[in-house]
Short mmCIF file of C-alpha atoms in Angstrom, two decimals:
data_model
loop_
_atom_site.label_atom_id
_atom_site.label_comp_id
_atom_site.label_asym_id
_atom_site.label_seq_id
_atom_site.Cartn_x
_atom_site.Cartn_y
_atom_site.Cartn_z
CA MET A 1 9.79 -38.46 -4.03
CA ASN A 2 12.31 -37.15 -1.66
CA GLU A 3 11.34 -39.28 1.57
CA PRO A 4 12.85 -36.80 4.07
CA TYR A 5 9.32 -34.68 2.67
CA ALA A 6 7.44 -37.33 2.57
CA THR A 7 5.60 -37.19 6.31
CA LEU A 8 4.43 -34.76 8.70
CA PRO A 9 6.20 -34.06 11.76
CA THR A 10 5.13 -35.54 14.72
CA VAL A 11 3.61 -32.47 16.49
CA PRO A 12 0.73 -32.55 19.34
CA TYR A 13 -2.02 -31.49 17.42
CA LEU A 14 -1.62 -33.52 14.51
CA SER A 15 -2.55 -37.75 14.73
CA GLU A 16 -1.43 -40.33 12.96
CA PRO A 17 -3.90 -41.67 10.33
CA GLY A 18 -6.30 -44.10 11.76
CA SER A 19 -6.10 -42.43 15.20
CA ALA A 20 -9.53 -41.98 16.70
CA THR A 21 -8.74 -39.28 19.17
CA ALA A 22 -7.07 -35.71 17.94
CA THR A 23 -5.90 -32.24 20.48
CA SER A 24 -5.77 -30.09 17.02
CA LEU A 25 -7.80 -26.94 19.04
CA TYR A 26 -6.13 -24.24 21.11
CA ILE A 27 -8.69 -22.45 23.38
CA ASP A 28 -6.97 -20.31 25.98
CA GLY A 29 -3.55 -21.74 26.02
CA GLU A 30 -4.09 -25.30 25.66
CA TRP A 31 -4.29 -28.08 23.08
CA LYS A 32 -7.90 -29.82 23.13
CA ALA A 33 -10.27 -32.73 21.40
CA ALA A 34 -13.56 -31.09 20.61
CA ARG A 35 -15.83 -31.13 22.52
CA ASN A 36 -18.48 -33.66 20.53
CA GLY A 37 -15.56 -35.81 20.24
CA ARG A 38 -14.74 -36.14 16.64
CA VAL A 39 -12.25 -36.03 14.27
CA ARG A 40 -11.09 -35.27 10.46
CA GLU A 41 -8.92 -37.20 7.78
CA ILE A 42 -6.66 -34.59 6.17
CA LEU A 43 -5.89 -35.79 2.72
CA ASP A 44 -2.56 -35.42 0.57
CA PRO A 45 -4.31 -34.61 -2.65
CA ALA A 46 -1.48 -35.90 -4.35
CA ASP A 47 -3.28 -39.41 -3.62
CA ALA A 48 -5.81 -39.14 -1.42
CA SER A 49 -4.23 -40.81 0.89
CA VAL A 50 -4.46 -39.44 4.80
CA LEU A 51 -1.94 -37.37 6.05
CA THR A 52 -3.08 -36.72 9.34
CA ILE A 53 -6.09 -36.44 11.60
CA VAL A 54 -7.30 -33.55 13.34
CA SER A 55 -10.12 -32.27 15.78
CA GLU A 56 -13.37 -30.85 14.25
CA GLY A 57 -14.98 -28.95 16.49
CA GLY A 58 -18.22 -27.13 15.89
CA ARG A 59 -20.56 -24.46 17.42
CA ALA A 60 -19.65 -25.24 21.43
CA ASP A 61 -16.18 -25.35 20.59
CA THR A 62 -16.01 -21.82 18.89
CA GLU A 63 -17.89 -19.63 21.57
CA ASP A 64 -15.84 -21.65 24.34
CA ALA A 65 -12.42 -20.25 22.49
CA ILE A 66 -14.86 -16.76 21.71
CA ALA A 67 -14.93 -16.84 25.63
CA ALA A 68 -11.34 -17.34 26.52
CA ALA A 69 -10.64 -14.35 23.60
CA ARG A 70 -13.30 -12.07 25.58
CA ARG A 71 -11.60 -12.81 29.35
CA ALA A 72 -8.07 -12.07 27.29
CA PHE A 73 -9.00 -9.03 26.10
CA ASP A 74 -10.97 -7.47 29.07
CA GLU A 75 -8.82 -8.89 31.96
CA GLY A 76 -5.93 -10.42 30.55
CA GLU A 77 -2.41 -9.94 31.13
CA TRP A 78 -2.37 -8.92 27.38
CA ARG A 79 -4.11 -5.30 28.20
CA GLY A 80 -0.79 -4.33 30.52
CA VAL A 81 1.80 -5.32 27.67
CA SER A 82 3.15 -2.41 26.10
CA ASP A 83 3.45 -1.34 22.72
CA ASP A 84 7.14 -2.38 22.74
CA GLU A 85 6.52 -5.43 23.99
CA ARG A 86 3.76 -5.88 21.46
CA GLY A 87 6.27 -5.42 18.91
CA GLU A 88 9.34 -7.03 20.17
CA LEU A 89 6.30 -10.39 20.36
CA VAL A 90 5.22 -10.41 16.65
CA GLY A 91 8.88 -9.81 15.50
CA ARG A 92 9.72 -13.10 17.33
CA ILE A 93 7.15 -15.01 15.57
CA ALA A 94 9.08 -14.05 12.70
CA ASP A 95 12.27 -15.30 13.68
CA LEU A 96 10.20 -18.82 14.53
CA LEU A 97 8.99 -18.71 11.37
CA GLN A 98 12.49 -18.32 9.80
CA ARG A 99 14.22 -21.20 12.39
CA ASP A 100 11.59 -23.97 11.08
CA ARG A 101 11.34 -22.47 7.44
CA GLU A 102 11.82 -25.99 5.94
CA GLU A 103 9.83 -27.80 7.35
CA ILE A 104 6.97 -25.69 7.67
CA ALA A 105 7.36 -25.44 4.05
CA VAL A 106 7.08 -29.56 3.67
CA MET A 107 3.37 -29.43 5.68
CA GLU A 108 2.30 -26.77 3.59
CA SER A 109 3.63 -28.64 0.49
CA LEU A 110 1.74 -31.66 1.60
CA ASP A 111 -1.60 -29.79 3.08
CA THR A 112 -2.32 -27.88 0.44
CA GLY A 113 -0.68 -29.66 -3.10
CA LYS A 114 1.98 -26.80 -3.57
CA THR A 115 5.48 -26.97 -4.11
CA ILE A 116 8.05 -27.32 -1.32
CA GLU A 117 9.22 -23.79 -3.27
CA GLU A 118 6.42 -22.10 -2.76
CA GLY A 119 5.83 -23.62 0.23
CA GLY A 120 9.26 -21.73 1.57
CA ILE A 121 8.09 -17.96 -0.63
CA ASP A 122 5.19 -18.16 1.21
CA VAL A 123 7.31 -18.37 5.04
CA ASP A 124 9.70 -16.08 3.55
CA ASP A 125 5.93 -13.62 2.82
CA VAL A 126 4.66 -14.34 6.24
CA THR A 127 7.92 -13.88 8.06
CA ASN A 128 8.03 -10.42 6.68
CA VAL A 129 4.74 -9.40 7.41
CA PHE A 130 4.83 -10.02 11.21
CA ARG A 131 8.52 -8.02 10.58
CA TYR A 132 6.38 -5.12 8.89
CA TYR A 133 4.13 -4.76 11.90
CA SER A 134 6.60 -5.69 14.45
CA GLY A 135 7.88 -2.46 13.07
CA LEU A 136 4.69 -0.30 13.36
CA ALA A 137 3.27 -1.42 16.83
CA GLY A 138 3.51 1.36 18.60
CA LYS A 139 4.69 4.00 16.41
CA ASP A 140 1.50 6.09 15.72
CA ALA A 141 0.34 7.31 19.67
CA GLY A 142 -2.23 9.41 17.41
CA ARG A 143 -2.56 13.24 16.97
CA LEU A 144 -3.27 16.27 18.41
CA VAL A 145 -5.89 18.26 16.54
CA SER A 146 -6.36 21.75 16.05
CA ALA A 147 -8.72 23.29 19.19
CA PRO A 148 -10.13 26.82 20.43
CA GLU A 149 -7.86 28.06 22.75
CA GLY A 150 -8.40 26.50 26.18
CA VAL A 151 -9.16 23.12 24.73
CA HIS A 152 -6.32 20.13 23.94
CA SER A 153 -8.09 17.10 21.45
CA LYS A 154 -6.41 14.35 20.56
CA VAL A 155 -6.98 11.76 18.56
CA VAL A 156 -5.67 7.82 19.96
CA TYR A 157 -6.03 4.34 18.62
CA GLU A 158 -7.02 1.35 20.14
CA PRO A 159 -7.46 -2.04 19.79
CA VAL A 160 -10.64 -3.17 18.32
CA GLY A 161 -11.48 -6.37 20.42
CA VAL A 162 -11.72 -10.10 19.86
CA CYS A 163 -11.34 -10.63 16.21
CA GLY A 164 -12.91 -13.31 14.31
CA MET A 165 -10.49 -15.01 11.77
CA ILE A 166 -11.55 -17.24 8.91
CA THR A 167 -9.07 -18.01 6.42
CA PRO A 168 -9.27 -19.96 3.00
CA TRP A 169 -7.29 -23.17 1.63
CA ASN A 170 -5.19 -22.48 -0.80
CA TYR A 171 -2.72 -20.05 1.28
CA PRO A 172 -3.39 -20.79 4.72
CA LEU A 173 -0.45 -19.66 6.33
CA LEU A 174 -0.48 -16.98 4.19
CA GLN A 175 -4.34 -15.62 4.50
CA LEU A 176 -3.12 -15.67 8.36
CA ALA A 177 -0.22 -13.93 8.61
CA TRP A 178 -2.08 -10.77 6.75
CA LYS A 179 -4.92 -11.18 9.37
CA VAL A 180 -2.91 -12.27 12.69
CA ALA A 181 -0.31 -9.54 12.39
CA PRO A 182 -1.61 -6.66 11.89
CA ALA A 183 -4.24 -7.65 15.21
CA LEU A 184 -1.05 -8.77 17.78
CA ALA A 185 0.47 -5.58 16.65
CA ALA A 186 -2.66 -3.52 18.13
CA GLY A 187 -3.31 -5.72 20.64
CA ASN A 188 -6.82 -7.39 19.55
CA THR A 189 -7.12 -10.82 20.55
CA MET A 190 -8.55 -13.49 18.20
CA VAL A 191 -10.85 -16.85 17.86
CA VAL A 192 -8.99 -18.19 14.12
CA LYS A 193 -10.96 -20.87 12.18
CA PRO A 194 -9.29 -22.24 8.91
CA SER A 195 -10.59 -24.26 5.93
CA GLU A 196 -11.63 -27.45 7.23
CA ILE A 197 -9.39 -28.81 4.74
CA THR A 198 -5.96 -27.56 5.30
CA PRO A 199 -5.32 -26.49 8.77
CA VAL A 200 -1.67 -27.72 9.06
CA THR A 201 0.29 -24.99 8.71
CA THR A 202 -2.47 -22.66 10.61
CA ALA A 203 -1.68 -24.69 13.82
CA LYS A 204 2.06 -24.86 13.05
CA LEU A 205 1.70 -20.97 13.67
CA VAL A 206 -0.37 -20.77 16.44
CA GLU A 207 2.02 -23.06 18.35
CA LEU A 208 4.44 -20.40 17.30
CA THR A 209 2.71 -17.57 18.68
CA ALA A 210 2.51 -19.80 22.03
CA GLU A 211 6.51 -19.88 21.65
CA ALA A 212 7.37 -16.19 21.34
CA GLY A 213 5.24 -15.87 24.36
CA ILE A 214 1.96 -14.59 23.07
CA PRO A 215 -0.36 -14.91 26.83
CA ALA A 216 -3.08 -17.50 27.11
CA GLY A 217 -6.16 -16.40 25.38
CA VAL A 218 -4.97 -14.23 23.03
CA VAL A 219 -4.55 -16.50 20.01
CA ASN A 220 -7.69 -19.19 19.84
CA LEU A 221 -7.87 -21.92 16.91
CA VAL A 222 -11.03 -23.95 16.14
CA LEU A 223 -10.85 -26.14 13.14
CA GLY A 224 -14.30 -27.14 11.85
CA SER A 225 -16.92 -26.58 8.65
CA GLY A 226 -18.15 -23.05 8.36
CA PRO A 227 -21.92 -23.67 9.03
CA ASP A 228 -20.64 -24.99 12.46
CA ALA A 229 -17.67 -23.55 14.07
CA GLY A 230 -17.18 -20.43 11.52
CA ALA A 231 -20.53 -19.57 11.88
CA PRO A 232 -20.47 -18.28 15.46
CA LEU A 233 -17.59 -15.19 14.82
CA SER A 234 -19.97 -13.73 12.55
CA GLU A 235 -22.85 -14.24 15.01
CA HIS A 236 -21.09 -13.87 18.37
CA PRO A 237 -21.66 -10.22 20.18
CA ASP A 238 -18.57 -10.75 22.03
CA VAL A 239 -16.85 -11.02 18.49
CA ASP A 240 -15.91 -7.29 17.61
CA LEU A 241 -14.54 -7.80 14.35
CA VAL A 242 -14.63 -11.07 11.53
CA SER A 243 -12.20 -10.90 8.53
CA PHE A 244 -12.85 -13.41 6.02
CA THR A 245 -10.29 -14.58 3.17
CA GLY A 246 -12.58 -16.31 0.67
CA GLY A 247 -15.45 -16.96 -2.12
CA LEU A 248 -18.04 -14.08 -2.59
CA ALA A 249 -21.01 -16.12 -1.62
CA THR A 250 -19.87 -17.04 2.02
CA GLY A 251 -18.92 -13.47 2.15
CA ARG A 252 -22.65 -12.15 1.58
CA ARG A 253 -23.81 -14.94 4.45
CA ILE A 254 -20.67 -13.62 6.80
CA MET A 255 -22.04 -9.98 6.29
CA SER A 256 -25.38 -10.80 6.77
CA ALA A 257 -24.70 -12.69 10.03
CA ALA A 258 -22.06 -9.58 11.05
CA SER A 259 -25.23 -7.34 10.44
CA GLU A 260 -27.13 -8.42 13.30
CA THR A 261 -24.55 -7.24 16.05
CA ILE A 262 -23.34 -4.33 13.73
CA LYS A 263 -19.49 -5.50 14.09
CA LYS A 264 -16.87 -4.52 11.73
CA THR A 265 -16.67 -7.01 8.55
CA ALA A 266 -12.90 -7.36 6.27
CA LEU A 267 -13.71 -9.72 3.11
CA GLU A 268 -11.50 -10.49 0.44
CA LEU A 269 -13.63 -12.26 -1.91
CA GLY A 270 -11.49 -12.98 -4.47
CA GLY A 271 -11.02 -11.58 -8.64
CA LYS A 272 -11.52 -12.16 -12.40
CA ASN A 273 -8.25 -11.02 -13.39
CA PRO A 274 -7.35 -9.32 -16.53
CA ASN A 275 -3.64 -9.31 -17.81
CA ILE A 276 -3.33 -6.74 -20.42
CA ILE A 277 -0.86 -7.21 -23.16
CA PHE A 278 0.18 -4.88 -25.66
CA PRO A 279 2.22 -5.03 -29.27
CA ASP A 280 5.42 -2.94 -28.29
CA VAL A 281 6.26 -5.89 -25.23
CA ASP A 282 9.19 -8.22 -25.47
CA LEU A 283 7.17 -11.44 -25.98
CA ASP A 284 9.09 -13.98 -24.81
CA THR A 285 9.39 -12.40 -20.83
CA ALA A 286 5.35 -11.77 -21.87
CA VAL A 287 4.73 -15.60 -22.17
CA ASP A 288 6.54 -16.27 -19.33
CA TYR A 289 5.02 -13.73 -16.70
CA ALA A 290 1.65 -14.52 -17.99
CA LEU A 291 2.15 -19.07 -17.45
CA ILE A 292 3.65 -17.59 -14.05
CA ALA A 293 0.24 -15.34 -13.98
CA ALA A 294 -2.17 -18.06 -14.35
CA PHE A 295 -0.56 -21.68 -13.13
CA PHE A 296 1.15 -20.95 -10.41
CA HIS A 297 -0.38 -22.80 -7.27
CA SER A 298 -2.21 -24.75 -10.35
CA GLY A 299 -4.24 -21.40 -10.31
CA GLN A 300 -6.21 -21.51 -6.88
CA VAL A 301 -5.10 -17.93 -6.65
CA CYS A 302 -7.26 -15.03 -5.61
CA SER A 303 -5.20 -13.01 -7.39
CA ALA A 304 -4.53 -15.28 -10.38
CA GLY A 305 -4.22 -13.78 -13.96
CA ALA A 306 -6.86 -15.98 -16.14
CA ARG A 307 -7.80 -13.34 -17.86
CA LEU A 308 -5.59 -12.26 -20.65
CA ILE A 309 -6.51 -9.77 -22.85
CA VAL A 310 -3.74 -9.78 -26.25
CA HIS A 311 -3.16 -7.01 -28.49
CA ASN A 312 -4.47 -8.62 -32.55
CA ASP A 313 -1.30 -7.68 -33.50
CA ILE A 314 0.36 -10.52 -31.60
CA HIS A 315 -2.57 -12.81 -30.55
CA ASP A 316 -1.80 -16.15 -32.90
CA ALA A 317 2.44 -15.77 -32.00
CA PHE A 318 1.50 -15.25 -28.26
CA THR A 319 -1.39 -17.98 -28.07
CA THR A 320 0.88 -20.19 -29.31
CA GLU A 321 3.95 -20.30 -27.34
CA LEU A 322 1.73 -19.70 -24.80
CA ALA A 323 -0.03 -23.14 -25.78
CA ARG A 324 3.41 -24.71 -25.86
CA ARG A 325 5.00 -23.84 -22.71
CA ALA A 326 1.90 -24.55 -20.94
CA GLU A 327 1.58 -28.68 -22.12
CA ALA A 328 5.75 -28.91 -21.45
CA ILE A 329 4.69 -27.99 -18.10
CA ARG A 330 5.42 -30.46 -15.43
CA ILE A 331 2.97 -31.87 -13.13
CA GLY A 332 2.68 -33.89 -9.85
CA ARG A 333 3.72 -34.29 -6.40
CA GLY A 334 4.77 -31.13 -4.68
CA GLN A 335 7.05 -32.81 -3.33
CA GLU A 336 9.34 -34.41 -5.90
CA GLU A 337 11.87 -31.89 -7.80
CA GLY A 338 10.92 -30.50 -10.62
CA VAL A 339 7.67 -30.59 -10.58
CA ARG A 340 6.07 -27.02 -11.34
CA CYS A 341 1.78 -27.51 -10.67
CA GLY A 342 0.77 -30.06 -8.05
CA PRO A 343 -3.07 -31.07 -8.02
CA LEU A 344 -5.75 -29.15 -7.09
CA VAL A 345 -7.00 -29.21 -3.77
CA SER A 346 -9.79 -31.60 -3.76
CA ALA A 347 -11.61 -34.06 -5.69
CA GLU A 348 -14.89 -31.83 -5.68
CA HIS A 349 -12.91 -28.64 -6.02
CA ARG A 350 -11.01 -30.53 -9.67
CA ALA A 351 -15.29 -31.16 -10.54
CA LYS A 352 -15.65 -27.49 -10.07
CA VAL A 353 -12.91 -26.86 -12.58
CA GLU A 354 -13.76 -29.55 -15.83
CA ALA A 355 -17.35 -28.12 -15.03
CA ALA A 356 -16.36 -24.67 -15.43
CA VAL A 357 -14.29 -25.82 -19.18
CA ALA A 358 -17.29 -27.88 -19.90
CA ARG A 359 -19.16 -24.45 -19.92
CA GLY A 360 -16.33 -22.92 -22.01
CA VAL A 361 -16.72 -25.80 -24.57
CA GLU A 362 -20.70 -25.35 -24.58
CA GLU A 363 -20.51 -21.65 -25.27
CA GLY A 364 -17.67 -21.97 -27.30
CA ALA A 365 -14.19 -20.67 -26.46
CA ARG A 366 -11.09 -23.37 -27.70
CA ILE A 367 -9.39 -24.94 -25.94
CA ILE A 368 -5.38 -25.43 -27.35
CA ALA A 369 -3.69 -26.69 -23.72
CA GLY A 370 -5.16 -28.48 -21.30
CA GLY A 371 -8.57 -29.70 -20.86
CA LYS A 372 -8.05 -32.81 -19.37
CA ARG A 373 -6.51 -34.89 -16.34
CA PRO A 374 -3.05 -35.94 -16.74
CA ASP A 375 -2.39 -39.04 -18.65
CA ASP A 376 0.70 -40.51 -16.18
CA PRO A 377 -0.97 -43.69 -14.54
CA ALA A 378 1.44 -42.44 -11.57
CA LEU A 379 -1.13 -39.11 -10.93
CA SER A 380 -4.85 -41.08 -11.41
CA GLU A 381 -5.25 -41.04 -7.54
CA GLY A 382 -4.51 -37.26 -7.23
CA TYR A 383 -6.44 -34.60 -7.46
CA PHE A 384 -4.98 -33.11 -10.75
CA TYR A 385 -5.16 -31.61 -13.62
CA ARG A 386 -3.58 -30.11 -16.79
CA PRO A 387 -2.74 -25.84 -17.57
CA THR A 388 -5.82 -25.35 -19.80
CA VAL A 389 -5.43 -22.06 -22.37
CA PHE A 390 -9.23 -21.20 -23.93
CA VAL A 391 -9.03 -18.98 -27.01
CA ASP A 392 -11.78 -17.19 -29.09
CA CYS A 393 -13.43 -16.11 -25.63
CA GLU A 394 -15.91 -13.32 -25.52
CA HIS A 395 -16.37 -11.24 -22.34
CA SER A 396 -19.63 -12.43 -21.60
CA MET A 397 -18.76 -15.81 -21.76
CA ASP A 398 -19.11 -17.58 -18.61
CA ILE A 399 -15.78 -18.87 -18.39
CA VAL A 400 -14.59 -15.18 -18.95
CA GLN A 401 -16.39 -13.26 -16.42
CA THR A 402 -17.17 -16.67 -13.82
CA GLU A 403 -13.72 -16.92 -11.10
CA VAL A 404 -12.91 -20.77 -12.16
CA PHE A 405 -10.01 -20.97 -9.34
CA GLY A 406 -7.61 -23.31 -11.24
CA PRO A 407 -5.06 -23.65 -14.19
CA VAL A 408 -7.53 -22.40 -17.06
CA VAL A 409 -6.63 -19.02 -18.20
CA THR A 410 -8.74 -17.36 -20.94
CA VAL A 411 -7.52 -15.54 -24.56
CA GLU A 412 -9.66 -12.20 -25.63
CA ARG A 413 -8.30 -9.76 -28.40
CA PHE A 414 -8.53 -5.89 -28.41
CA GLU A 415 -7.29 -3.26 -31.21
CA THR A 416 -7.29 -0.02 -29.00
CA GLU A 417 -6.30 1.27 -26.04
CA ALA A 418 -9.52 2.38 -24.77
CA GLN A 419 -11.09 -1.30 -25.58
CA ALA A 420 -8.35 -3.14 -23.66
CA ILE A 421 -9.54 -0.86 -21.18
CA ARG A 422 -12.88 -1.53 -21.02
CA LEU A 423 -12.67 -5.57 -21.16
CA GLY A 424 -10.47 -5.32 -17.90
CA ASN A 425 -12.78 -2.84 -15.85
CA ASP A 426 -15.56 -5.41 -17.60
CA THR A 427 -16.17 -7.53 -14.16
CA ASP A 428 -17.92 -7.47 -11.12
CA TYR A 429 -14.60 -8.17 -9.51
CA GLY A 430 -12.22 -5.44 -8.97
CA LEU A 431 -9.00 -7.38 -6.83
CA SER A 432 -5.88 -6.83 -9.27
CA GLY A 433 -5.17 -6.47 -12.88
CA GLY A 434 -2.13 -6.36 -14.93
CA VAL A 435 -0.65 -4.00 -18.06
CA TRP A 436 2.53 -5.11 -20.31
CA THR A 437 3.78 -2.52 -22.15
CA ASP A 438 7.16 -0.85 -23.43
CA ASP A 439 5.57 2.70 -23.69
CA THR A 440 5.50 4.07 -19.56
CA ALA A 441 3.14 6.49 -20.29
CA ARG A 442 0.75 3.98 -21.69
CA GLY A 443 1.64 1.67 -18.61
CA GLU A 444 0.50 4.66 -16.43
CA ARG A 445 -2.87 5.46 -18.24
CA VAL A 446 -4.13 2.13 -18.48
CA ALA A 447 -3.11 1.35 -14.99
CA ALA A 448 -5.29 4.78 -13.85
CA ALA A 449 -7.77 3.61 -15.60
CA LEU A 450 -8.82 -0.20 -14.49
CA GLN A 451 -10.83 0.01 -11.76
CA HIS A 452 -8.60 -3.07 -9.31
CA GLY A 453 -7.56 -2.75 -5.93
CA THR A 454 -4.19 -3.43 -7.42
CA VAL A 455 -2.16 -2.66 -10.80
CA TRP A 456 1.19 -4.46 -12.23
CA ILE A 457 2.77 -3.19 -14.64
CA ASN A 458 5.41 -5.12 -16.73
CA ASP A 459 4.76 -7.82 -14.20
CA PHE A 460 1.90 -10.03 -12.75
CA GLY A 461 1.37 -10.87 -8.80
CA PRO A 462 4.03 -9.68 -6.11
CA TYR A 463 2.83 -8.19 -3.07
CA ILE A 464 4.95 -5.97 -0.54
CA PRO A 465 3.60 -6.19 3.16
CA GLY A 466 4.01 -1.59 2.95
CA ALA A 467 1.50 -1.34 0.26
CA GLU A 468 -2.55 -2.23 1.16
CA TRP A 469 -4.20 -4.96 -0.34
CA GLY A 470 -8.01 -5.24 -1.60
CA GLY A 471 -10.37 -5.11 -3.91
CA TYR A 472 -12.48 -2.69 -5.52
CA GLY A 473 -16.33 -4.54 -6.51
CA ARG A 474 -17.56 -7.40 -5.61
CA SER A 475 -13.95 -8.35 -4.72
CA GLY A 476 -14.36 -7.28 -0.95
CA ILE A 477 -14.65 -4.87 2.07
CA GLY A 478 -11.33 -3.29 3.47
CA ARG A 479 -7.46 -3.64 3.26
CA GLU A 480 -5.23 -6.21 4.41
CA LEU A 481 -1.09 -4.79 4.53
CA GLY A 482 0.14 -1.91 4.64
CA LEU A 483 -0.95 0.60 7.11
CA GLN A 484 -4.48 0.27 6.52
CA GLY A 485 -3.97 -3.08 7.56
CA LEU A 486 -3.25 -2.18 10.37
CA ASP A 487 -6.06 0.28 10.71
CA GLU A 488 -8.93 -2.57 10.03
CA TYR A 489 -7.94 -3.71 13.65
CA ARG A 490 -7.73 -0.53 15.23
CA GLU A 491 -10.78 2.47 16.36
CA ALA A 492 -10.00 5.78 16.51
CA LYS A 493 -11.02 7.62 19.76
CA HIS A 494 -11.23 11.63 19.83
CA ILE A 495 -10.38 12.84 23.73
CA TYR A 496 -11.32 16.84 23.72
CA ARG A 497 -10.28 18.13 27.00
CA ASN A 498 -11.38 21.76 29.00
CA LEU A 499 -8.39 22.83 30.43
CA ALA A 500 -10.63 25.61 32.33
CA PRO A 501 -13.79 24.54 32.63
CA GLU A 502 -16.59 27.01 33.89
CA PRO A 503 -20.21 26.95 34.26
CA GLN A 504 -21.97 27.86 31.09
CA ARG A 505 -25.61 28.91 33.02
CA TRP A 506 -27.51 27.73 29.75
CA PHE A 507 -30.34 26.60 31.45
CA GLY A 508 -30.15 29.50 33.95
#
């Protein structure tokens, strides 16, 4: 292993393994211990060793953070910060992210198991998101509305208020940035609650917001479990919006709880994403991209291309090559050079992936690559699982329809364009999809017909900060990124001015 990458940096919010105390909550501008005094071990998924100790907050801590965010929004100096100043502050966060790029990439790799190279890509993507919203801050001053003579009518945009942000374990830095950057640009305050198992780079980003000059109380951080630390964000009347990225079951609970106070909700709930391969493509290129779509970050990606739909004419050649390359993927610690797939995030999650694979076999799907833990004894302590390819799959199978969130890809066959579209839309989700063809017109037809929030033609996976991201169906509500991503954190207000009011005598 490359030794400089073997440990986390020494920072006040991360305690040494074995520590009985930690000050990992950031509330009203101060790093604090949890009120209950509890701490949690954060494990290295590569060998199950303890990386660090963090605070394990609860409901009382989250309520303190909500109160701080409420004060900062209603009474604090943040209200007086101009649009241009907010844009500069958001841009400063981007600069700090690049300053600390290598350190953050290592932190993300150790915490989530992904490679350091992937961690660096995440930092660059996050930097671009902050720069994009830095450029949007204050640029939309509203609009004048056509009105009767003697009336001045305009629509202006204002921040929503206090935002609760609940983020997943797979992309803790990236998914948080998609929420924090537009929320700050719009002038909101917030309480952030990351996954309890991967909080490290979330704390780092919160630290950078303070260093950039964001006033105390604007960005607050609580750590802990969903039921204890997260639930108040969807229940508390002083929270105006809750944004959540994660699983469908939790999203339903959040939506239900938020309905009690009729707060705004934004939910991104994953997908089972089709990747359609027509026979006119270059096989080598299509297989290469299919591997990336399915196995990047060991398949722990909401938009993973986990459902290949391949034309009959190239099915056998495609799957043979896919399996060969999948078996050759090097798995190991994300800090080791040449590794392309790191561990899964936890023992519990690996068990879920293994159960899904077992169900697939029971249903009649056939494994042609992977389907097991690696044989290497050096990896036995970590949560590793081989990239897995299923063939002989039918669209009705659970392995095809249910999001596995691991290094597992299924392959279905099709004969006609209409059949490919029908299979691609045969899902309760609708987050993303891909189509591979050298026929430009066909690519556009299929992209238009697929009922998914993002469709790639001859690619799979990239996003652009200026393009909205979100899904149809059970993939969620609302959009992140783009102009609509900013609108999620704004309220539109109509101001109607009568320029020459006179008595109406309606009632005499």
